Backbone as a printed PyTorch tensor [residue, N CA C, xyz], in Angstrom:
tensor([[[ 88.9300, -49.5440, -73.9400],
         [ 88.4550, -49.7120, -72.5950],
         [ 89.6500, -49.7800, -71.6520]],

        [[ 89.6300, -48.9720, -70.6320],
         [ 90.7450, -48.8890, -69.6840],
         [ 90.6460, -50.0030, -68.6570]],

        [[ 91.7990, -50.5370, -68.3160],
         [ 91.8370, -51.6040, -67.3030],
         [ 91.5940, -51.0060, -65.9260]],

        [[ 90.8530, -51.7350, -65.1270],
         [ 90.5590, -51.2850, -63.7790],
         [ 91.7580, -51.5960, -62.8830]],

        [[ 92.2320, -50.5890, -62.1960],
         [ 93.3670, -50.7710, -61.2840],
         [ 92.8140, -50.9460, -59.8730]],

        [[ 93.1510, -52.0850, -59.3090],
         [ 92.7020, -52.3390, -57.9450],
         [ 93.6350, -51.6450, -56.9540]],

        [[ 93.0730, -51.0380, -55.9410],
         [ 93.9390, -50.3810, -54.9650],
         [ 94.7440, -51.4360, -54.1830]],

        [[ 95.9730, -51.1010, -53.8930],
         [ 96.7910, -52.0300, -53.0980],
         [ 96.5170, -51.7770, -51.6240]],

        [[ 96.5670, -52.8510, -50.8960],
         [ 96.3290, -52.7600, -49.4520],
         [ 97.6770, -52.5800, -48.7740]],

        [[ 97.8210, -51.5350, -48.0020],
         [ 99.1080, -51.3280, -47.3320],
         [ 99.3310, -52.4070, -46.2610]],

        [[100.5980, -52.7010, -45.9790],
         [100.8680, -53.6900, -44.9290],
         [100.4060, -53.1580, -43.5750]],

        [[100.1490, -54.0670, -42.6320],
         [ 99.7160, -53.6000, -41.3140],
         [100.7770, -52.7040, -40.6860]],

        [[100.3030, -51.6850, -40.0100],
         [101.2340, -50.7600, -39.3660],
         [101.6590, -51.3170, -38.0230]],

        [[102.9070, -51.0810, -37.6880],
         [103.4390, -51.5050, -36.4000],
         [103.2840, -50.3300, -35.4470]],

        [[102.8320, -50.6200, -34.2480],
         [102.6610, -49.5660, -33.2510],
         [104.0120, -48.8960, -32.9920]],

        [[104.0270, -47.5750, -32.7960],
         [105.2920, -46.8740, -32.5660],
         [106.0890, -47.4400, -31.3950]],

        [[105.3840, -47.8720, -30.3360],
         [106.1300, -48.4100, -29.1900],
         [106.8210, -49.7180, -29.5420]],

        [[106.2520, -50.4920, -30.4800],
         [106.9040, -51.7360, -30.9090],
         [108.2270, -51.4180, -31.5910]],

        [[108.2460, -50.3920, -32.4500],
         [109.4900, -49.9730, -33.0960],
         [110.5030, -49.5070, -32.0550]],

        [[110.0340, -48.7560, -31.0660],
         [110.9300, -48.2570, -30.0170],
         [111.4840, -49.4110, -29.1880]],

        [[110.6550, -50.4160, -28.8960],
         [111.1120, -51.5820, -28.1370],
         [112.2210, -52.2950, -28.8980]],

        [[111.9440, -52.6210, -30.1510],
         [112.9180, -53.3580, -30.9630],
         [114.2150, -52.5650, -31.0940]],

        [[114.1010, -51.2640, -31.3170],
         [115.2920, -50.4270, -31.4540],
         [116.0930, -50.4000, -30.1610]],

        [[115.4300, -50.2720, -29.0240],
         [116.1430, -50.2110, -27.7430],
         [116.8660, -51.5320, -27.4680]],

        [[116.1680, -52.6520, -27.6130],
         [116.8060, -53.9420, -27.3510],
         [117.9690, -54.1940, -28.2980]],

        [[117.8060, -53.8340, -29.5730],
         [118.8810, -54.0460, -30.5420],
         [120.0270, -53.0730, -30.3980]],

        [[119.7140, -51.7860, -30.2540],
         [120.7390, -50.7480, -30.2230],
         [121.4450, -50.6640, -28.8790]],

        [[120.6890, -50.6190, -27.7850],
         [121.2780, -50.4190, -26.4620],
         [121.8780, -51.7100, -25.9000]],

        [[121.1150, -52.8120, -25.9730],
         [121.5950, -54.0570, -25.3800],
         [122.2890, -54.9760, -26.3770]],

        [[122.0150, -54.7800, -27.6650],
         [122.6010, -55.6560, -28.6730],
         [121.9500, -57.0300, -28.7120]],

        [[120.7160, -57.1270, -28.2350],
         [119.9990, -58.4000, -28.2070],
         [119.2800, -58.6280, -29.5250]],

        [[119.0860, -59.8710, -29.8660],
         [118.3880, -60.2540, -31.0900],
         [116.8870, -60.2290, -30.8330]],

        [[116.1660, -59.5120, -31.6780],
         [114.7080, -59.4500, -31.5900],
         [114.1190, -60.0340, -32.8670]],

        [[112.8950, -60.4980, -32.7620],
         [112.2110, -61.0680, -33.9200],
         [110.7160, -60.8720, -33.7660]],

        [[110.0150, -61.0170, -34.8750],
         [108.5570, -61.0010, -34.8520],
         [107.9520, -59.7130, -34.3590]],

        [[106.6910, -59.8410, -34.0890],
         [105.9530, -58.7170, -33.5670],
         [104.7460, -58.4350, -34.4240]],

        [[103.8530, -57.6910, -33.9130],
         [103.7560, -57.3840, -32.4940],
         [103.2450, -58.5810, -31.7020]],

        [[103.5940, -58.7510, -30.4850],
         [104.6040, -57.9960, -29.7610],
         [106.0100, -58.4650, -30.1300]],

        [[106.9730, -57.5950, -29.8920],
         [108.3750, -57.8990, -30.1570],
         [108.7990, -59.0800, -29.2930]],

        [[109.5770, -59.9810, -29.8670],
         [110.0730, -61.1600, -29.1660],
         [111.5920, -61.0540, -29.0030]],

        [[112.0950, -61.4530, -27.8350],
         [113.5310, -61.5230, -27.5840],
         [113.9690, -62.9680, -27.7910]],

        [[115.0040, -63.1650, -28.5720],
         [115.5000, -64.5000, -28.8860],
         [116.4100, -64.9670, -27.7520]],

        [[116.1550, -66.1720, -27.2460],
         [116.9740, -66.7390, -26.1740],
         [118.0700, -67.6170, -26.7810]],

        [[119.0840, -67.8910, -25.9640],
         [120.1630, -68.7580, -26.3940],
         [121.3400, -68.0360, -27.0130]],

        [[121.2330, -66.7310, -27.2140],
         [122.3360, -65.9720, -27.8010],
         [122.9980, -65.1090, -26.7220]],

        [[122.2940, -64.1250, -26.2090],
         [122.8300, -63.2690, -25.1440],
         [122.4560, -63.7620, -23.7620]],

        [[121.4100, -64.5740, -23.7000],
         [120.9180, -65.0640, -22.4120],
         [120.0050, -66.2540, -22.6350]],

        [[119.8200, -67.0450, -21.5900],
         [118.7900, -68.0730, -21.5190],
         [117.8080, -67.6070, -20.4550]],

        [[116.7100, -68.3150, -20.2740],
         [115.6800, -67.9230, -19.3160],
         [115.3090, -69.1030, -18.4270]],

        [[115.2670, -68.8480, -17.1410],
         [114.7380, -69.7930, -16.1670],
         [113.3340, -69.2890, -15.8530]],

        [[112.3110, -70.1150, -16.1370],
         [110.9180, -69.6770, -16.0040],
         [110.1940, -70.5200, -14.9630]],

        [[109.4390, -69.8400, -14.0870],
         [108.7160, -70.5010, -13.0140],
         [107.4450, -69.7330, -12.6910]],

        [[106.5230, -70.3340, -11.9410],
         [105.2950, -69.6220, -11.5750],
         [105.6360, -68.3480, -10.7910]],

        [[104.8250, -67.3250, -10.9540],
         [105.1320, -66.0390, -10.3200],
         [105.0980, -66.1090,  -8.7960]],

        [[104.2610, -66.9820,  -8.2090],
         [104.2800, -67.0770,  -6.7440],
         [105.5980, -67.6680,  -6.2560]],

        [[106.1510, -68.6310,  -6.9900],
         [107.4660, -69.1790,  -6.6380],
         [108.5590, -68.1460,  -6.9060]],

        [[108.4180, -67.3980,  -7.9940],
         [109.3990, -66.3610,  -8.3220],
         [109.4400, -65.2610,  -7.2790]],

        [[108.2900, -64.8980,  -6.7470],
         [108.2360, -63.8880,  -5.6880],
         [108.9930, -64.3790,  -4.4610]],

        [[108.8070, -65.6570,  -4.1010],
         [109.5560, -66.2340,  -2.9900],
         [111.0480, -66.2460,  -3.2710]],

        [[111.4230, -66.5300,  -4.5070],
         [112.8380, -66.5490,  -4.8820],
         [113.4620, -65.1630,  -4.7780]],

        [[112.7210, -64.1330,  -5.1610],
         [113.2450, -62.7700,  -5.0710],
         [113.4630, -62.3220,  -3.6220]],

        [[112.7770, -62.9560,  -2.6810],
         [112.9500, -62.6130,  -1.2590],
         [114.1910, -63.2680,  -0.6570]],

        [[114.7310, -64.2510,  -1.3400],
         [115.8920, -64.9800,  -0.8260],
         [117.1820, -64.2070,  -1.1110]],

        [[118.2030, -64.4620,  -0.3190],
         [119.4860, -63.7950,  -0.5660],
         [120.2940, -64.5060,  -1.6570]],

        [[119.6870, -64.6730,  -2.8370],
         [120.3370, -65.3150,  -3.9690],
         [120.4900, -64.2680,  -5.0650]],

        [[121.6930, -64.1390,  -5.5930],
         [121.9470, -63.1530,  -6.6480],
         [121.2760, -63.5880,  -7.9460]],

        [[120.6500, -62.6320,  -8.6080],
         [120.0030, -62.8860,  -9.8960],
         [120.4370, -61.8240, -10.8900]],

        [[120.0920, -62.0630, -12.1300],
         [120.2440, -61.0590, -13.1720],
         [118.9050, -60.3740, -13.3650]],

        [[118.6480, -59.8610, -14.5710],
         [117.3600, -59.2410, -14.8510],
         [116.2010, -60.2320, -14.6720]],

        [[115.0480, -59.7050, -14.2580],
         [113.8690, -60.5270, -13.9950],
         [112.6530, -59.8490, -14.6150]],

        [[111.8630, -60.6330, -15.3530],
         [110.6240, -60.1270, -15.9520],
         [109.4660, -61.0090, -15.4950]],

        [[108.2680, -60.4540, -15.5800],
         [107.0680, -61.2280, -15.2750],
         [106.0780, -61.0040, -16.4110]],

        [[105.3800, -62.0910, -16.7680],
         [104.3230, -61.9910, -17.7710],
         [103.2080, -62.9220, -17.3270]],

        [[102.0780, -62.3200, -17.0160],
         [100.9580, -63.1140, -16.5270],
         [101.3330, -63.7940, -15.2230]],

        [[101.2220, -65.1050, -15.1980],
         [101.5140, -65.8670, -13.9800],
         [102.8740, -66.5490, -14.0350]],

        [[103.7680, -66.0810, -14.9200],
         [105.0960, -66.6700, -15.0620],
         [106.1670, -65.6110, -14.8320]],

        [[107.2090, -65.9750, -14.0890],
         [108.3310, -65.0910, -13.8560],
         [109.5300, -65.6520, -14.6070]],

        [[110.3210, -64.7540, -15.1900],
         [111.4480, -65.1510, -16.0250],
         [112.7380, -64.5310, -15.4910]],

        [[113.6850, -65.3990, -15.1420],
         [114.9900, -64.9870, -14.6480],
         [115.9980, -65.2030, -15.7720]],

        [[116.6920, -64.1400, -16.1800],
         [117.6870, -64.2780, -17.2260],
         [118.9510, -64.8910, -16.6350]],

        [[119.4800, -65.8780, -17.3340],
         [120.6930, -66.5830, -16.9240],
         [121.6330, -66.6340, -18.1260]],

        [[122.8740, -67.0430, -17.8990],
         [123.8760, -67.0730, -18.9640],
         [123.4710, -68.0250, -20.0900]],

        [[123.8650, -67.7100, -21.3290],
         [123.5790, -68.6210, -22.4400],
         [124.1820, -69.9960, -22.1530]],

        [[123.4510, -71.0230, -22.5230],
         [123.8970, -72.3900, -22.2780],
         [123.3550, -72.9790, -20.9880]],

        [[122.8220, -72.1500, -20.1180],
         [122.3000, -72.6120, -18.8260],
         [121.0710, -73.4950, -18.9780]],

        [[120.2690, -73.2500, -20.0000],
         [119.0490, -74.0440, -20.1980],
         [119.3900, -75.5210, -20.3810]],

        [[120.4970, -75.7900, -21.0540],
         [120.9190, -77.1720, -21.2760],
         [121.3190, -77.8660, -19.9760]],

        [[121.6570, -77.0910, -18.9610],
         [122.1450, -77.6470, -17.7040],
         [121.0360, -77.9020, -16.6810]],

        [[119.8290, -77.3890, -16.9200],
         [118.7780, -77.4350, -15.9000],
         [118.4510, -78.8520, -15.4460]],

        [[118.1680, -79.7580, -16.3640],
         [117.7940, -81.1150, -15.9630],
         [118.8990, -81.7900, -15.1490]],

        [[120.1360, -81.6530, -15.5850],
         [121.2610, -82.2460, -14.8630],
         [121.4360, -81.6380, -13.4830]],

        [[121.2600, -80.3190, -13.3870],
         [121.3730, -79.6520, -12.0850],
         [120.2730, -80.1150, -11.1420]],

        [[119.0520, -80.1990, -11.6370],
         [117.9450, -80.6440, -10.7850],
         [118.1840, -82.0780, -10.3030]],

        [[118.6990, -82.9150, -11.1740],
         [119.0080, -84.2920, -10.7870],
         [120.1090, -84.2960,  -9.7180]],

        [[121.1670, -83.5250,  -9.9430],
         [122.2960, -83.4510,  -9.0060],
         [121.8630, -82.8890,  -7.6510]],

        [[120.9340, -81.9420,  -7.6760],
         [120.4250, -81.3360,  -6.4390],
         [119.3320, -82.1800,  -5.7850]],

        [[119.0910, -83.3650,  -6.3500],
         [118.1080, -84.3280,  -5.8470],
         [116.6660, -83.8410,  -5.9670]],

        [[116.3880, -83.0530,  -7.0170],
         [115.0330, -82.6320,  -7.3420],
         [114.5170, -83.3880,  -8.5610]],

        [[115.3070, -84.2820,  -9.1150],
         [114.8970, -85.0420, -10.2950],
         [113.6330, -85.8440,  -9.9990]],

        [[112.6960, -85.8360, -10.9190],
         [111.4570, -86.5920, -10.7490],
         [110.3830, -85.8750,  -9.9530]],

        [[110.6850, -84.6990,  -9.4070],
         [109.6980, -83.9230,  -8.6470],
         [109.0540, -82.9150,  -9.6080]],

        [[107.7210, -82.8740,  -9.6290],
         [107.0080, -81.9190, -10.4890],
         [107.1600, -80.5180,  -9.9070]],

        [[107.9970, -79.7010, -10.5570],
         [108.2980, -78.3680, -10.0160],
         [107.6950, -77.2270, -10.8210]],

        [[107.3040, -77.4300, -12.0600],
         [106.8480, -76.3610, -12.9460],
         [107.9570, -75.3310, -13.1460]],

        [[109.1740, -75.8330, -13.3050],
         [110.3760, -75.0330, -13.5200],
         [110.9160, -75.4140, -14.8900]],

        [[111.0890, -74.4360, -15.7590],
         [111.5270, -74.7070, -17.1240],
         [112.6320, -73.7390, -17.5170]],

        [[113.3250, -74.0810, -18.5860],
         [114.3750, -73.2120, -19.1090],
         [114.1950, -73.0600, -20.6110]],

        [[114.4530, -71.8600, -21.1040],
         [114.4150, -71.5780, -22.5370],
         [115.8220, -71.2300, -22.9710]],

        [[116.3020, -71.9400, -23.9670],
         [117.6470, -71.7010, -24.4760],
         [117.6180, -71.4350, -25.9610]],

        [[118.5950, -72.0180, -26.6740],
         [118.7330, -71.8130, -28.1070],
         [117.4280, -72.1350, -28.8310]],

        [[117.0040, -71.2170, -29.6840],
         [115.7880, -71.4060, -30.4630],
         [114.5140, -70.9470, -29.7770]],

        [[114.5950, -70.5070, -28.5280],
         [113.4170, -70.0330, -27.8140],
         [113.2560, -68.5270, -27.9430]],

        [[112.1600, -68.0470, -27.4300],
         [111.9450, -66.5970, -27.3830],
         [110.9070, -66.2530, -26.3380]],

        [[111.0090, -65.0180, -25.8520],
         [110.0620, -64.4960, -24.8760],
         [109.5440, -63.1590, -25.3680]],

        [[108.3680, -62.7760, -24.9030],
         [107.8050, -61.4690, -25.2340],
         [108.6340, -60.3900, -24.5600]],

        [[109.0120, -59.3770, -25.3170],
         [109.8360, -58.2880, -24.7980],
         [109.0010, -57.3590, -23.9290]],

        [[109.4000, -57.1860, -22.6610],
         [108.7210, -56.1890, -21.8270],
         [109.0520, -54.7720, -22.3120]],

        [[108.2680, -53.8050, -21.8650],
         [108.5730, -52.4110, -22.1890],
         [109.9470, -52.0750, -21.6290]],

        [[110.8480, -51.5220, -22.4480],
         [112.1770, -51.1610, -21.9530],
         [112.0890, -50.1200, -20.8410]],

        [[113.0270, -50.1470, -19.8940],
         [113.0140, -49.1550, -18.8270],
         [113.1750, -47.7450, -19.3960]],

        [[112.3910, -46.8350, -18.8840],
         [112.4740, -45.4460, -19.3260],
         [111.5920, -45.1300, -20.5230]],

        [[111.1020, -46.1460, -21.2170],
         [110.1890, -45.9050, -22.3340],
         [108.7710, -46.0920, -21.8430]],

        [[107.8550, -45.2560, -22.2910],
         [106.4700, -45.4310, -21.8420],
         [105.9340, -46.7670, -22.3210]],

        [[105.2440, -47.5160, -21.4430],
         [104.7280, -48.8150, -21.8290],
         [103.5780, -48.7570, -22.8090]],

        [[103.0890, -47.5820, -23.1420],
         [102.0210, -47.4600, -24.1330],
         [100.7250, -48.0880, -23.6890]],

        [[100.3630, -47.8760, -22.4310],
         [ 99.1170, -48.4500, -21.9350],
         [ 99.1990, -49.9650, -21.8680]],

        [[100.2320, -50.4670, -21.2340],
         [100.4640, -51.9040, -21.1470],
         [ 99.2220, -52.6180, -20.6410]],

        [[ 98.7170, -53.5850, -21.4260],
         [ 97.5390, -54.3300, -20.9780],
         [ 97.8750, -55.2420, -19.8040]],

        [[ 96.8600, -55.5780, -19.0510],
         [ 97.0450, -56.4720, -17.8990],
         [ 97.6090, -57.8020, -18.3890]],

        [[ 98.6140, -58.3010, -17.6790],
         [ 99.2330, -59.5630, -18.0520],
         [100.3650, -59.4240, -19.0530]],

        [[100.6290, -58.1820, -19.5410],
         [101.7260, -57.9790, -20.4800],
         [103.0580, -58.1360, -19.7480]],

        [[104.1000, -58.4370, -20.4900],
         [105.4240, -58.6160, -19.9060],
         [105.9550, -57.2840, -19.3810]],

        [[106.4870, -57.3040, -18.1590],
         [107.1080, -56.1180, -17.5540],
         [108.3870, -56.5490, -16.8420]],

        [[109.3360, -55.6290, -16.7420],
         [110.5770, -55.8880, -16.0230],
         [110.3840, -55.6180, -14.5410]],

        [[110.7930, -56.5550, -13.6950],
         [110.8680, -56.3230, -12.2520],
         [112.2620, -55.8390, -11.8970]],

        [[113.2530, -56.4140, -12.5400],
         [114.6580, -55.9920, -12.4530],
         [115.1280, -55.8430, -13.8910]],

        [[115.1240, -54.6210, -14.4150],
         [115.4210, -54.4290, -15.8390],
         [116.8940, -54.6820, -16.1810]],

        [[117.1400, -55.0390, -17.4360],
         [118.5180, -55.2320, -17.8820],
         [119.2090, -53.9010, -18.1160]],

        [[120.5080, -53.9340, -18.0710],
         [121.3290, -52.7650, -18.3890],
         [122.3620, -53.1990, -19.4160]],

        [[122.9290, -52.2440, -20.0990],
         [123.9530, -52.5480, -21.0870],
         [125.0940, -53.3200, -20.4170]],

        [[125.5000, -54.4320, -21.0060],
         [126.5840, -55.2420, -20.4670],
         [126.1750, -56.2000, -19.3690]],

        [[124.8770, -56.3280, -19.1040],
         [124.4120, -57.1840, -18.0030],
         [124.7010, -58.6590, -18.2530]],

        [[124.9680, -59.0480, -19.4930],
         [125.2350, -60.4520, -19.7930],
         [126.4340, -60.9810, -19.0040]],

        [[127.3810, -60.1160, -18.6980],
         [128.5660, -60.5320, -17.9390],
         [128.2250, -60.8690, -16.4970]],

        [[127.0540, -60.4580, -16.0210],
         [126.6630, -60.6890, -14.6320],
         [125.5100, -61.6740, -14.4870]],

        [[125.1840, -62.4030, -15.5500],
         [124.0930, -63.3690, -15.4760],
         [124.5450, -64.6200, -14.7280]],

        [[123.6330, -65.2280, -13.9530],
         [123.9940, -66.4610, -13.2460],
         [124.5120, -67.5230, -14.2100]],

        [[125.6140, -68.1700, -13.8220],
         [126.2610, -69.1730, -14.6640],
         [126.9190, -70.2320, -13.7980]],

        [[127.2830, -71.3390, -14.4240],
         [128.0510, -72.3700, -13.7220],
         [129.4990, -71.9090, -13.6340]],

        [[130.1580, -72.1630, -12.5080],
         [131.5760, -71.8060, -12.4290],
         [132.3810, -72.7100, -13.3560]],

        [[133.3860, -72.1460, -13.9720],
         [134.2330, -72.9290, -14.8630],
         [135.2610, -73.7190, -14.0790]],

        [[135.9960, -74.5970, -14.7600],
         [137.0250, -75.3890, -14.0810],
         [138.0710, -74.4880, -13.4210]],

        [[138.3550, -74.7730, -12.1700],
         [139.3870, -74.0310, -11.4570],
         [138.9680, -72.6590, -10.9620]],

        [[137.6980, -72.3040, -11.1230],
         [137.2270, -70.9900, -10.6610],
         [136.2130, -71.1890,  -9.5570]],

        [[136.2500, -70.3200,  -8.5920],
         [135.2640, -70.3610,  -7.5110],
         [133.9390, -69.8340,  -8.0390]],

        [[132.8500, -70.2680,  -7.4370],
         [131.5210, -69.8080,  -7.8390],
         [131.4400, -68.3010,  -7.7410]],

        [[130.9720, -67.6670,  -8.8070],
         [130.7740, -66.2240,  -8.8130],
         [132.0400, -65.4130,  -8.9760]],

        [[133.2110, -66.0690,  -9.0470],
         [134.4660, -65.3290,  -9.0750],
         [134.6920, -64.5940, -10.3820]],

        [[134.5110, -65.2660, -11.5130],
         [134.8890, -64.6650, -12.7760],
         [133.7310, -64.0130, -13.5090]],

        [[132.5580, -64.6010, -13.4750],
         [131.4750, -64.0490, -14.2790],
         [130.3900, -63.4380, -13.4510]],

        [[129.4780, -64.1970, -13.0130],
         [128.3340, -63.6380, -12.3240],
         [127.8970, -64.5260, -11.1910]],

        [[126.6610, -64.3550, -10.7630],
         [126.1190, -65.1640,  -9.6720],
         [126.1280, -66.6460, -10.0200]],

        [[126.0410, -67.4730,  -9.0130],
         [126.1230, -68.9240,  -9.1400],
         [124.7840, -69.5170,  -9.5930]],

        [[124.7760, -70.1590, -10.7490],
         [123.5800, -70.7830, -11.2960],
         [123.0760, -71.9150, -10.4040]],

        [[123.9980, -72.6690,  -9.7950],
         [123.5940, -73.7880,  -8.9420],
         [122.7570, -73.2790,  -7.7670]],

        [[123.1880, -72.2090,  -7.1320],
         [122.4240, -71.6470,  -6.0030],
         [121.0650, -71.1220,  -6.4620]],

        [[121.0320, -70.4880,  -7.6240],
         [119.7720, -69.9680,  -8.1430],
         [118.7980, -71.1110,  -8.4450]],

        [[119.2670, -72.1700,  -9.0880],
         [118.3950, -73.3020,  -9.4200],
         [117.9250, -74.0040,  -8.1470]],

        [[118.8250, -74.1740,  -7.1710],
         [118.4370, -74.8200,  -5.9060],
         [117.3440, -74.0150,  -5.2050]],

        [[117.5100, -72.7020,  -5.1520],
         [116.5080, -71.8450,  -4.5130],
         [115.2100, -71.8340,  -5.3170]],

        [[115.3130, -71.8130,  -6.6460],
         [114.1220, -71.8190,  -7.4970],
         [113.3410, -73.1210,  -7.3210]],

        [[114.0460, -74.2490,  -7.2610],
         [113.3810, -75.5400,  -7.0710],
         [112.6520, -75.5690,  -5.7330]],

        [[113.3080, -75.0820,  -4.6910],
         [112.6870, -75.0460,  -3.3620],
         [111.4300, -74.1880,  -3.3750]],

        [[111.5070, -73.0130,  -3.9760],
         [110.3460, -72.1140,  -4.0190],
         [109.2290, -72.6700,  -4.8960]],

        [[109.5650, -73.3550,  -5.9860],
         [108.5260, -73.9830,  -6.8210],
         [107.8050, -75.0660,  -6.0250]],

        [[108.5610, -75.8470,  -5.2640],
         [107.9610, -76.8990,  -4.4510],
         [107.0680, -76.3020,  -3.3540]],

        [[107.5630, -75.2640,  -2.6890],
         [106.7610, -74.5990,  -1.6480],
         [105.4770, -74.0190,  -2.2240]],

        [[105.5920, -73.3650,  -3.3690],
         [104.4100, -72.7620,  -3.9890],
         [103.3970, -73.8410,  -4.3770]],

        [[103.8940, -74.9520,  -4.8960],
         [102.9940, -76.0500,  -5.2670],
         [102.2770, -76.6080,  -4.0440]],

        [[103.0030, -76.8010,  -2.9540],
         [102.3800, -77.2750,  -1.7200],
         [101.3730, -76.2550,  -1.2000]],

        [[101.7120, -74.9720,  -1.3050],
         [100.7990, -73.9160,  -0.8700],
         [ 99.5170, -73.9000,  -1.6720]],

        [[ 99.6170, -74.1410,  -2.9760],
         [ 98.4250, -74.1770,  -3.8250],
         [ 97.5550, -75.3850,  -3.5100]],

        [[ 98.1700, -76.4750,  -3.0820],
         [ 97.4150, -77.6930,  -2.7650],
         [ 96.5870, -77.5510,  -1.4990]],

        [[ 96.9660, -76.6270,  -0.6350],
         [ 96.2300, -76.4400,   0.6180],
         [ 95.2770, -75.2580,   0.4940]],

        [[ 94.6010, -75.1860,  -0.6620],
         [ 93.5900, -74.1450,  -0.9220],
         [ 94.1160, -72.7320,  -0.7670]],

        [[ 95.3310, -72.5150,  -1.2150],
         [ 95.8810, -71.1690,  -1.1860],
         [ 96.4390, -70.7540,   0.1520]],

        [[ 96.3390, -71.5880,   1.1650],
         [ 96.8990, -71.2610,   2.4750],
         [ 98.2990, -71.8440,   2.5150]],

        [[ 99.2920, -70.9930,   2.6060],
         [100.6820, -71.4350,   2.6080],
         [101.0300, -71.9890,   3.9790]],

        [[101.4580, -73.2480,   4.0000],
         [101.8180, -73.9140,   5.2400],
         [103.3480, -73.9530,   5.3550]],

        [[103.8840, -73.8040,   6.5710],
         [105.3340, -73.9400,   6.7070],
         [105.7310, -75.3970,   6.4540]],

        [[106.9040, -75.5890,   5.8610],
         [107.3980, -76.9270,   5.6140],
         [107.9040, -77.5200,   6.9230]],

        [[107.5760, -78.7720,   7.1730],
         [108.0270, -79.4500,   8.3820],
         [109.2380, -80.2990,   8.0490]],

        [[110.3090, -80.1280,   8.7980],
         [111.5200, -80.9100,   8.6190],
         [111.7600, -81.7040,   9.8850]],

        [[112.1400, -82.9740,   9.7330],
         [112.4030, -83.8170,  10.8910],
         [113.8630, -83.8090,  11.2390]]])
């Protein structure tokens, strides 16, 4: 009597665009990717992420503050900043006198990850609503221009990239404005200063 051979089940197939995403991020930018689908970008190595509500992020993009690459996913906007910046967020907010204020401003650093948006120039493959997309896409070598704290003896923005302190200050202000705007039934009120 012959033994019955059970058919093996092949592993799940990865969508072709997922392979293209991972290859582009790894080959072109040299960024660490993991998981999938969807492909995830690992934070804390080439970049950290400053994350805030998209209405606050839209206000931040209108300001004359230098930023690096910017992505949006659903109702959250993600600003790429220099590695190590996530560790500085709480201290910066305290120093800027935003400590204790509910801002809905967070940072992702070492051990974090974000969903990889469709790389620029590659078809998004019918990107579903709410999927991650680049508003300001990254370019090869962009890590050298990510917002960072100035080092000892260097002026802000002189050696590396835009000033992280200015970006966090503007982000905190826009998060606060957006929160106040949401509290007034979606009608954005101008801030009154005495």
